[in-house]
């Protein structure tokens, strides 16, 4: 009689390519990256951080109601997107704006969504930072935790049935792995042999819940094996490691028709959202150490500088241009009229039922009676 131990004697190793100083680790193989791809990866990582800084400030000024940053997780966003193809279907959580940025979503499109103006593809119905773009194969963000994971499996199975040379990709945090959707999705994917990549951003915190209060297993990566899913643990702050792992995972998912689980170890340097103050539940010096010592953007910059692909002048020019562009997009998005109130009641029923029509008329009357409580650029 032999019981399986509740935990292995040794932890699953973490795949890395670059050390904390951006130097290649001897003996660690990786996918070679061209100068063009490497520079775009870096500039998009910097762009994402600049977006987060300025849009966060806009929320603090009361100009938008809500925002989510990806500070400290830029490598997972951008490097994974770089390793995918445009035909791959993305099911995000809410901290993957960098994936959409890589695929060509413009700064103005981001701002239009945040300010819920008439050019927002969601017609102002979504919370800020809940982006979506059919053109970029990026499903609209939903705040409900982990629901997108099973959706990705269904989409992957559809791609398999249609014999498409593509896969589905879904992102979620360590907190998402505590939801039943995660477990159902992994089992579903394994049994159906669906070409889907599960990317877990294990950033240590599910809002204020640390991973020590979430699971006793060796992280998330070991859960893949339990469901028959090939898995790997990767340094989420190492852009080259993420790029290499995702590219290999995509190849296996499509050619072998199998799901792949990737646990990317990282740290959420920013607050969970603008509604959170993370200093209430974690020490400020811990946040600062990760911000300075394990910065994924700085690490990758050192690597491209070593190759002669980047310098201080290019950095200064990029930062200045980004700030000007972002401030301009905010001014543009803020000045555009809001979607008409009627859009709040459309696109569900072919013919709206009487109770919905009554609600629409009631809302319009309220706006007319109390115009001071509503934006002046809203169309009634």
Short mmCIF file of C-alpha atoms in Angstrom, two decimals:
data_model
loop_
_atom_site.label_atom_id
_atom_site.label_comp_id
_atom_site.label_asym_id
_atom_site.label_seq_id
_atom_site.Cartn_x
_atom_site.Cartn_y
_atom_site.Cartn_z
CA UNK A 1 0.00 0.00 0.00
CA UNK A 2 1.57 3.29 -1.10
CA UNK A 3 -0.04 6.74 -1.01
CA UNK A 4 1.09 9.42 -3.41
CA UNK A 5 2.80 12.22 -1.52
CA UNK A 6 0.88 15.48 -1.25
CA UNK A 7 3.88 17.32 -2.68
CA UNK A 8 7.08 16.44 -4.55
CA UNK A 9 10.44 16.68 -2.82
CA UNK A 10 11.60 19.37 -5.22
CA UNK A 11 9.72 22.28 -6.79
CA UNK A 12 9.10 22.37 -10.53
CA UNK A 13 11.97 24.43 -12.03
CA UNK A 14 11.39 27.82 -13.62
CA UNK A 15 12.54 28.35 -17.21
CA UNK A 16 14.65 31.49 -17.61
CA UNK A 17 16.79 32.93 -20.38
CA UNK A 18 17.99 36.25 -18.93
CA UNK A 19 19.23 36.87 -15.41
CA UNK A 20 18.07 39.90 -13.43
CA UNK A 21 20.70 42.05 -15.14
CA UNK A 22 19.56 41.14 -18.65
CA UNK A 23 22.47 38.80 -19.30
CA UNK A 24 21.85 35.43 -21.02
CA UNK A 25 22.13 32.45 -18.68
CA UNK A 26 24.64 29.94 -20.02
CA UNK A 27 23.14 26.72 -21.30
CA UNK A 28 19.56 28.00 -21.46
CA UNK A 29 18.27 27.63 -25.00
CA UNK A 30 15.77 30.10 -26.43
CA UNK A 31 14.15 31.16 -29.70
CA UNK A 32 16.23 33.76 -31.51
CA UNK A 33 14.57 37.15 -31.90
CA UNK A 34 15.27 39.53 -34.77
CA UNK A 35 16.17 43.17 -34.18
CA UNK A 36 12.81 44.30 -35.59
CA UNK A 37 10.78 42.05 -33.29
CA UNK A 38 12.96 42.78 -30.24
CA UNK A 39 12.70 46.55 -30.66
CA UNK A 40 8.93 46.38 -31.17
CA UNK A 41 8.62 44.18 -28.07
CA UNK A 42 10.55 46.72 -26.04
CA UNK A 43 8.76 49.81 -27.37
CA UNK A 44 5.37 48.18 -26.77
CA UNK A 45 6.38 47.31 -23.20
CA UNK A 46 7.36 50.94 -22.63
CA UNK A 47 4.17 52.12 -24.33
CA UNK A 48 2.08 49.91 -22.06
CA UNK A 49 3.79 51.31 -18.98
CA UNK A 50 3.34 54.88 -20.20
CA UNK A 51 -0.33 54.18 -20.89
CA UNK A 52 -0.74 52.82 -17.40
CA UNK A 53 0.95 55.83 -15.81
CA UNK A 54 -1.02 58.49 -17.67
CA UNK A 55 -4.41 56.76 -17.72
CA UNK A 56 -4.02 55.98 -14.01
CA UNK A 57 -3.42 59.69 -13.40
CA UNK A 58 -6.50 60.51 -15.47
CA UNK A 59 -8.58 58.29 -13.20
CA UNK A 60 -7.14 59.95 -10.10
CA UNK A 61 -8.14 63.30 -11.59
CA UNK A 62 -11.71 62.06 -11.91
CA UNK A 63 -11.68 62.08 -15.70
CA UNK A 64 -12.40 58.34 -15.98
CA UNK A 65 -14.06 56.16 -13.37
CA UNK A 66 -11.81 53.10 -13.27
CA UNK A 67 -8.50 51.71 -14.52
CA UNK A 68 -6.36 48.57 -14.33
CA UNK A 69 -2.57 48.63 -14.72
CA UNK A 70 -0.14 45.91 -15.78
CA UNK A 71 2.94 47.39 -14.12
CA UNK A 72 5.49 44.62 -13.54
CA UNK A 73 3.71 42.27 -15.96
CA UNK A 74 4.61 43.91 -19.27
CA UNK A 75 6.79 41.01 -20.43
CA UNK A 76 3.94 38.50 -20.14
CA UNK A 77 1.65 40.81 -22.11
CA UNK A 78 3.88 41.79 -24.97
CA UNK A 79 6.24 38.83 -25.34
CA UNK A 80 3.38 36.34 -25.41
CA UNK A 81 1.57 38.42 -28.04
CA UNK A 82 4.73 38.56 -30.13
CA UNK A 83 4.95 34.76 -30.17
CA UNK A 84 1.35 34.31 -31.34
CA UNK A 85 -0.22 34.71 -34.79
CA UNK A 86 -3.01 37.17 -35.57
CA UNK A 87 -5.34 34.26 -36.34
CA UNK A 88 -4.97 32.98 -32.78
CA UNK A 89 -8.03 33.90 -30.73
CA UNK A 90 -7.37 35.67 -27.41
CA UNK A 91 -9.60 35.41 -24.34
CA UNK A 92 -8.14 37.91 -21.84
CA UNK A 93 -8.74 38.52 -18.19
CA UNK A 94 -8.35 42.29 -17.62
CA UNK A 95 -4.60 42.85 -17.34
CA UNK A 96 -3.63 42.08 -20.95
CA UNK A 97 -3.92 45.42 -22.74
CA UNK A 98 -0.40 44.81 -24.05
CA UNK A 99 -1.63 41.91 -26.17
CA UNK A 100 -4.13 44.20 -27.87
CA UNK A 101 -1.47 46.90 -28.22
CA UNK A 102 0.86 44.46 -30.01
CA UNK A 103 -1.93 43.51 -32.40
CA UNK A 104 -2.40 47.09 -33.53
CA UNK A 105 -5.05 48.59 -31.26
CA UNK A 106 -4.21 52.30 -31.24
CA UNK A 107 -3.74 54.62 -28.29
CA UNK A 108 -6.80 56.54 -29.47
CA UNK A 109 -8.88 53.35 -29.48
CA UNK A 110 -7.80 52.65 -25.91
CA UNK A 111 -8.74 56.18 -24.86
CA UNK A 112 -12.10 56.02 -26.64
CA UNK A 113 -13.02 52.95 -24.62
CA UNK A 114 -11.83 54.43 -21.34
CA UNK A 115 -13.89 57.58 -21.87
CA UNK A 116 -16.89 55.64 -23.23
CA UNK A 117 -17.39 58.01 -26.14
CA UNK A 118 -19.25 57.46 -29.40
CA UNK A 119 -16.24 55.74 -30.95
CA UNK A 120 -16.02 53.13 -28.20
CA UNK A 121 -16.68 49.72 -29.81
CA UNK A 122 -18.61 48.70 -26.71
CA UNK A 123 -20.94 51.71 -27.12
CA UNK A 124 -20.17 52.86 -23.57
CA UNK A 125 -21.71 49.79 -21.97
CA UNK A 126 -18.54 48.34 -20.50
CA UNK A 127 -16.41 49.42 -17.55
CA UNK A 128 -13.25 51.30 -18.53
CA UNK A 129 -10.29 49.02 -19.41
CA UNK A 130 -12.67 46.27 -20.53
CA UNK A 131 -11.48 46.31 -24.13
CA UNK A 132 -12.53 44.12 -27.02
CA UNK A 133 -11.85 44.04 -30.75
CA UNK A 134 -13.27 41.64 -33.31
CA UNK A 135 -10.74 42.94 -35.84
CA UNK A 136 -7.86 41.86 -33.59
CA UNK A 137 -9.37 38.51 -32.51
CA UNK A 138 -9.49 39.79 -28.93
CA UNK A 139 -12.66 38.89 -27.07
CA UNK A 140 -14.13 41.58 -24.84
CA UNK A 141 -12.89 41.60 -21.24
CA UNK A 142 -15.32 40.47 -18.55
CA UNK A 143 -14.82 41.23 -14.85
CA UNK A 144 -16.20 37.84 -13.85
CA UNK A 145 -13.16 35.81 -12.80
CA UNK A 146 -12.13 32.78 -14.90
CA UNK A 147 -15.23 32.56 -17.10
CA UNK A 148 -13.07 33.19 -20.17
CA UNK A 149 -11.03 30.01 -19.58
CA UNK A 150 -13.76 27.59 -20.58
CA UNK A 151 -14.80 29.89 -23.44
CA UNK A 152 -11.27 29.56 -24.84
CA UNK A 153 -11.50 25.77 -24.78
CA UNK A 154 -14.74 25.86 -26.76
CA UNK A 155 -13.19 28.20 -29.31
CA UNK A 156 -10.11 25.98 -29.56
CA UNK A 157 -12.26 22.92 -30.21
CA UNK A 158 -14.04 24.86 -32.95
CA UNK A 159 -10.69 25.78 -34.55
CA UNK A 160 -9.72 22.10 -34.43
CA UNK A 161 -12.98 21.00 -36.08
CA UNK A 162 -12.51 23.58 -38.83
CA UNK A 163 -8.88 22.44 -39.28
CA UNK A 164 -7.57 25.97 -38.77
CA UNK A 165 -3.85 26.62 -38.39
CA UNK A 166 -4.50 28.55 -35.18
CA UNK A 167 -5.09 28.11 -31.47
CA UNK A 168 -7.02 29.81 -28.68
CA UNK A 169 -5.15 31.57 -25.88
CA UNK A 170 -6.53 32.56 -22.52
CA UNK A 171 -4.99 34.59 -19.70
CA UNK A 172 -5.89 34.52 -16.01
CA UNK A 173 -4.35 35.25 -12.63
CA UNK A 174 -3.44 32.89 -9.82
CA UNK A 175 -6.80 33.76 -8.25
CA UNK A 176 -8.51 32.45 -11.37
CA UNK A 177 -7.03 29.01 -10.74
CA UNK A 178 -9.09 28.86 -7.55
CA UNK A 179 -12.31 29.04 -9.55
CA UNK A 180 -14.17 25.95 -10.71
CA UNK A 181 -14.05 27.23 -14.31
CA UNK A 182 -10.28 26.67 -14.38
CA UNK A 183 -10.53 23.02 -13.39
CA UNK A 184 -13.45 22.28 -15.70
CA UNK A 185 -11.66 23.96 -18.59
CA UNK A 186 -8.42 22.03 -18.16
CA UNK A 187 -10.25 18.71 -18.01
CA UNK A 188 -12.45 19.68 -20.95
CA UNK A 189 -9.41 20.68 -23.02
CA UNK A 190 -7.42 17.55 -22.21
CA UNK A 191 -10.26 15.16 -23.04
CA UNK A 192 -11.14 16.93 -26.30
CA UNK A 193 -7.46 17.50 -27.20
CA UNK A 194 -8.20 21.16 -27.90
CA UNK A 195 -5.43 23.44 -29.21
CA UNK A 196 -5.53 25.99 -26.40
CA UNK A 197 -2.81 27.71 -24.39
CA UNK A 198 -3.62 28.52 -20.77
CA UNK A 199 -1.43 31.37 -19.51
CA UNK A 200 -1.55 31.88 -15.75
CA UNK A 201 -0.05 35.16 -14.55
CA UNK A 202 0.94 34.06 -11.05
CA UNK A 203 1.65 37.52 -9.62
CA UNK A 204 1.38 36.48 -5.99
CA UNK A 205 -1.87 38.23 -5.15
CA UNK A 206 -5.56 37.76 -5.97
CA UNK A 207 -6.47 41.29 -4.94
CA UNK A 208 -5.53 41.02 -1.23
CA UNK A 209 -5.34 37.21 -1.04
CA UNK A 210 -1.77 35.86 -1.17
CA UNK A 211 -1.04 32.58 -2.93
CA UNK A 212 -0.28 30.99 0.46
CA UNK A 213 -4.00 31.34 1.24
CA UNK A 214 -5.08 29.94 -2.12
CA UNK A 215 -3.36 26.59 -2.55
CA UNK A 216 -0.90 24.21 -0.93
CA UNK A 217 0.36 22.76 -4.20
CA UNK A 218 3.59 23.78 -5.90
CA UNK A 219 1.95 26.70 -7.62
CA UNK A 220 -0.34 26.30 -10.60
CA UNK A 221 1.92 24.39 -13.00
CA UNK A 222 1.48 21.05 -11.21
CA UNK A 223 -2.28 21.16 -11.74
CA UNK A 224 -1.81 20.66 -15.45
CA UNK A 225 -0.34 17.19 -15.02
CA UNK A 226 -3.27 16.14 -12.84
CA UNK A 227 -5.59 16.82 -15.78
CA UNK A 228 -3.27 15.41 -18.44
CA UNK A 229 -2.13 18.80 -19.74
CA UNK A 230 1.49 19.44 -20.73
CA UNK A 231 2.83 22.30 -18.61
CA UNK A 232 5.80 24.58 -17.97
CA UNK A 233 6.77 27.19 -15.40
CA UNK A 234 8.38 30.34 -16.80
CA UNK A 235 9.93 33.51 -15.38
CA UNK A 236 7.19 35.99 -16.26
CA UNK A 237 9.60 38.94 -15.97
CA UNK A 238 11.90 37.49 -18.64
CA UNK A 239 10.60 38.57 -22.06
CA UNK A 240 12.81 36.11 -23.97
CA UNK A 241 11.71 33.19 -21.81
CA UNK A 242 8.04 34.08 -22.30
CA UNK A 243 8.50 34.51 -26.05
CA UNK A 244 10.29 31.17 -26.40
CA UNK A 245 7.85 29.24 -24.22
CA UNK A 246 4.75 30.63 -25.93
CA UNK A 247 6.14 29.98 -29.39
CA UNK A 248 6.93 26.37 -28.47
CA UNK A 249 3.53 25.98 -26.80
CA UNK A 250 1.74 27.28 -29.87
CA UNK A 251 3.58 24.84 -32.12
CA UNK A 252 2.67 21.89 -29.90
CA UNK A 253 -0.93 23.02 -29.42
CA UNK A 254 -1.61 23.21 -33.16
CA UNK A 255 0.49 20.39 -34.62
CA UNK A 256 -0.16 17.89 -31.82
CA UNK A 257 -3.71 19.07 -31.07
CA UNK A 258 -3.20 19.42 -27.34
CA UNK A 259 -3.69 21.98 -24.56
CA UNK A 260 -0.68 23.60 -22.88
CA UNK A 261 -0.55 25.24 -19.44
CA UNK A 262 2.01 27.97 -18.77
CA UNK A 263 2.55 29.35 -15.29
CA UNK A 264 4.34 32.70 -15.57
CA UNK A 265 5.82 33.77 -12.24
CA UNK A 266 5.71 37.53 -11.79
CA UNK A 267 4.62 40.22 -9.34
CA UNK A 268 1.82 42.77 -9.48
CA UNK A 269 3.72 45.97 -8.76
CA UNK A 270 0.67 48.19 -9.11
CA UNK A 271 -2.51 48.13 -7.09
CA UNK A 272 -5.11 45.56 -8.15
CA UNK A 273 -7.16 48.36 -9.69
CA UNK A 274 -7.76 52.03 -8.96
CA UNK A 275 -10.29 50.83 -6.36
CA UNK A 276 -7.53 49.16 -4.35
CA UNK A 277 -4.76 50.26 -1.98
CA UNK A 278 -2.35 47.33 -1.85
CA UNK A 279 -0.20 48.91 0.86
CA UNK A 280 -2.97 47.92 3.28
CA UNK A 281 -2.14 44.23 2.90
CA UNK A 282 1.48 44.00 1.71
CA UNK A 283 4.64 45.84 2.77
CA UNK A 284 5.73 48.83 0.71
CA UNK A 285 9.36 47.65 0.70
CA UNK A 286 8.29 44.38 -0.96
CA UNK A 287 6.59 46.31 -3.76
CA UNK A 288 9.61 48.57 -4.15
CA UNK A 289 12.04 45.63 -4.34
CA UNK A 290 10.11 44.05 -7.19
CA UNK A 291 9.74 47.40 -8.94
CA UNK A 292 13.49 48.05 -8.88
CA UNK A 293 15.25 44.67 -8.78
CA UNK A 294 12.97 42.57 -10.99
CA UNK A 295 11.67 45.09 -13.52
CA UNK A 296 10.93 43.20 -16.78
CA UNK A 297 11.21 46.34 -18.91
CA UNK A 298 14.66 47.28 -17.61
CA UNK A 299 15.87 43.69 -17.91
CA UNK A 300 14.90 43.46 -21.57
CA UNK A 301 16.29 46.92 -22.31
CA UNK A 302 19.71 45.81 -21.06
CA UNK A 303 19.62 42.87 -23.44
CA UNK A 304 18.73 44.91 -26.55
CA UNK A 305 21.27 47.58 -25.58
CA UNK A 306 23.94 44.89 -25.41
CA UNK A 307 23.11 44.06 -29.04
CA UNK A 308 23.39 47.72 -30.04
CA UNK A 309 19.69 47.96 -30.88
CA UNK A 310 18.80 50.66 -28.34
CA UNK A 311 20.36 53.66 -26.58
CA UNK A 312 19.58 56.57 -24.27
CA UNK A 313 18.68 58.90 -27.13
CA UNK A 314 16.10 56.45 -28.52
CA UNK A 315 14.71 55.98 -25.01
CA UNK A 316 14.30 59.71 -24.38
CA UNK A 317 12.66 60.24 -27.77
CA UNK A 318 10.24 57.36 -27.20
CA UNK A 319 9.19 58.54 -23.73
CA UNK A 320 8.63 62.13 -24.85
CA UNK A 321 6.64 61.12 -27.92
CA UNK A 322 4.49 58.72 -25.95
CA UNK A 323 3.59 61.33 -23.37
CA UNK A 324 2.56 63.81 -26.04
CA UNK A 325 0.53 61.18 -27.92
CA UNK A 326 -1.23 59.97 -24.79
CA UNK A 327 -2.14 63.46 -23.59
CA UNK A 328 -3.47 64.23 -27.07
CA UNK A 329 -5.57 61.03 -27.18
CA UNK A 330 -7.09 61.91 -23.80
CA UNK A 331 -8.04 65.39 -24.99
CA UNK A 332 -9.55 63.94 -28.16
CA UNK A 333 -11.47 61.16 -26.41
CA UNK A 334 -12.73 63.48 -23.69
CA UNK A 335 -14.11 66.01 -26.14
CA UNK A 336 -16.10 63.55 -28.24
CA UNK A 337 -19.80 63.11 -27.52
CA UNK A 338 -21.09 60.11 -25.60
CA UNK A 339 -23.06 57.29 -27.26
CA UNK A 340 -26.81 58.01 -27.45
CA UNK A 341 -28.86 56.74 -24.53
CA UNK A 342 -30.75 54.50 -26.95
CA UNK A 343 -27.60 52.37 -27.34
CA UNK A 344 -28.05 51.21 -23.75
CA UNK A 345 -31.21 49.40 -24.82
CA UNK A 346 -30.26 48.05 -28.26
CA UNK A 347 -28.52 44.94 -29.64
CA UNK A 348 -30.29 42.43 -27.36
CA UNK A 349 -33.82 42.05 -28.73
CA UNK A 350 -34.90 42.22 -32.35
CA UNK A 351 -37.94 44.13 -31.13
CA UNK A 352 -37.58 45.65 -27.67
CA UNK A 353 -40.24 44.50 -25.18
CA UNK A 354 -42.58 47.07 -23.67
CA UNK A 355 -40.88 47.15 -20.25
CA UNK A 356 -37.53 47.97 -21.87
CA UNK A 357 -39.09 50.76 -23.95
CA UNK A 358 -40.64 52.17 -20.79
CA UNK A 359 -37.29 52.14 -19.02
CA UNK A 360 -35.69 53.97 -21.95
CA UNK A 361 -38.32 56.70 -21.87
CA UNK A 362 -38.04 56.99 -18.08
CA UNK A 363 -34.26 57.43 -18.31
CA UNK A 364 -34.55 60.08 -21.00
CA UNK A 365 -37.02 62.01 -18.87
CA UNK A 366 -34.67 61.86 -15.88
CA UNK A 367 -31.79 63.24 -17.99
CA UNK A 368 -33.99 66.09 -19.28
CA UNK A 369 -35.16 66.97 -15.78
CA UNK A 370 -31.70 66.79 -14.18
CA UNK A 371 -29.21 67.69 -16.94
CA UNK A 372 -26.67 68.90 -14.39
CA UNK A 373 -26.16 65.30 -13.23
CA UNK A 374 -25.13 64.02 -16.66
CA UNK A 375 -22.37 64.78 -19.19
CA UNK A 376 -23.23 67.72 -21.41
CA UNK A 377 -22.16 65.79 -24.52
CA UNK A 378 -24.64 62.94 -24.09
CA UNK A 379 -27.28 62.50 -26.78
CA UNK A 380 -30.84 61.98 -25.53
#
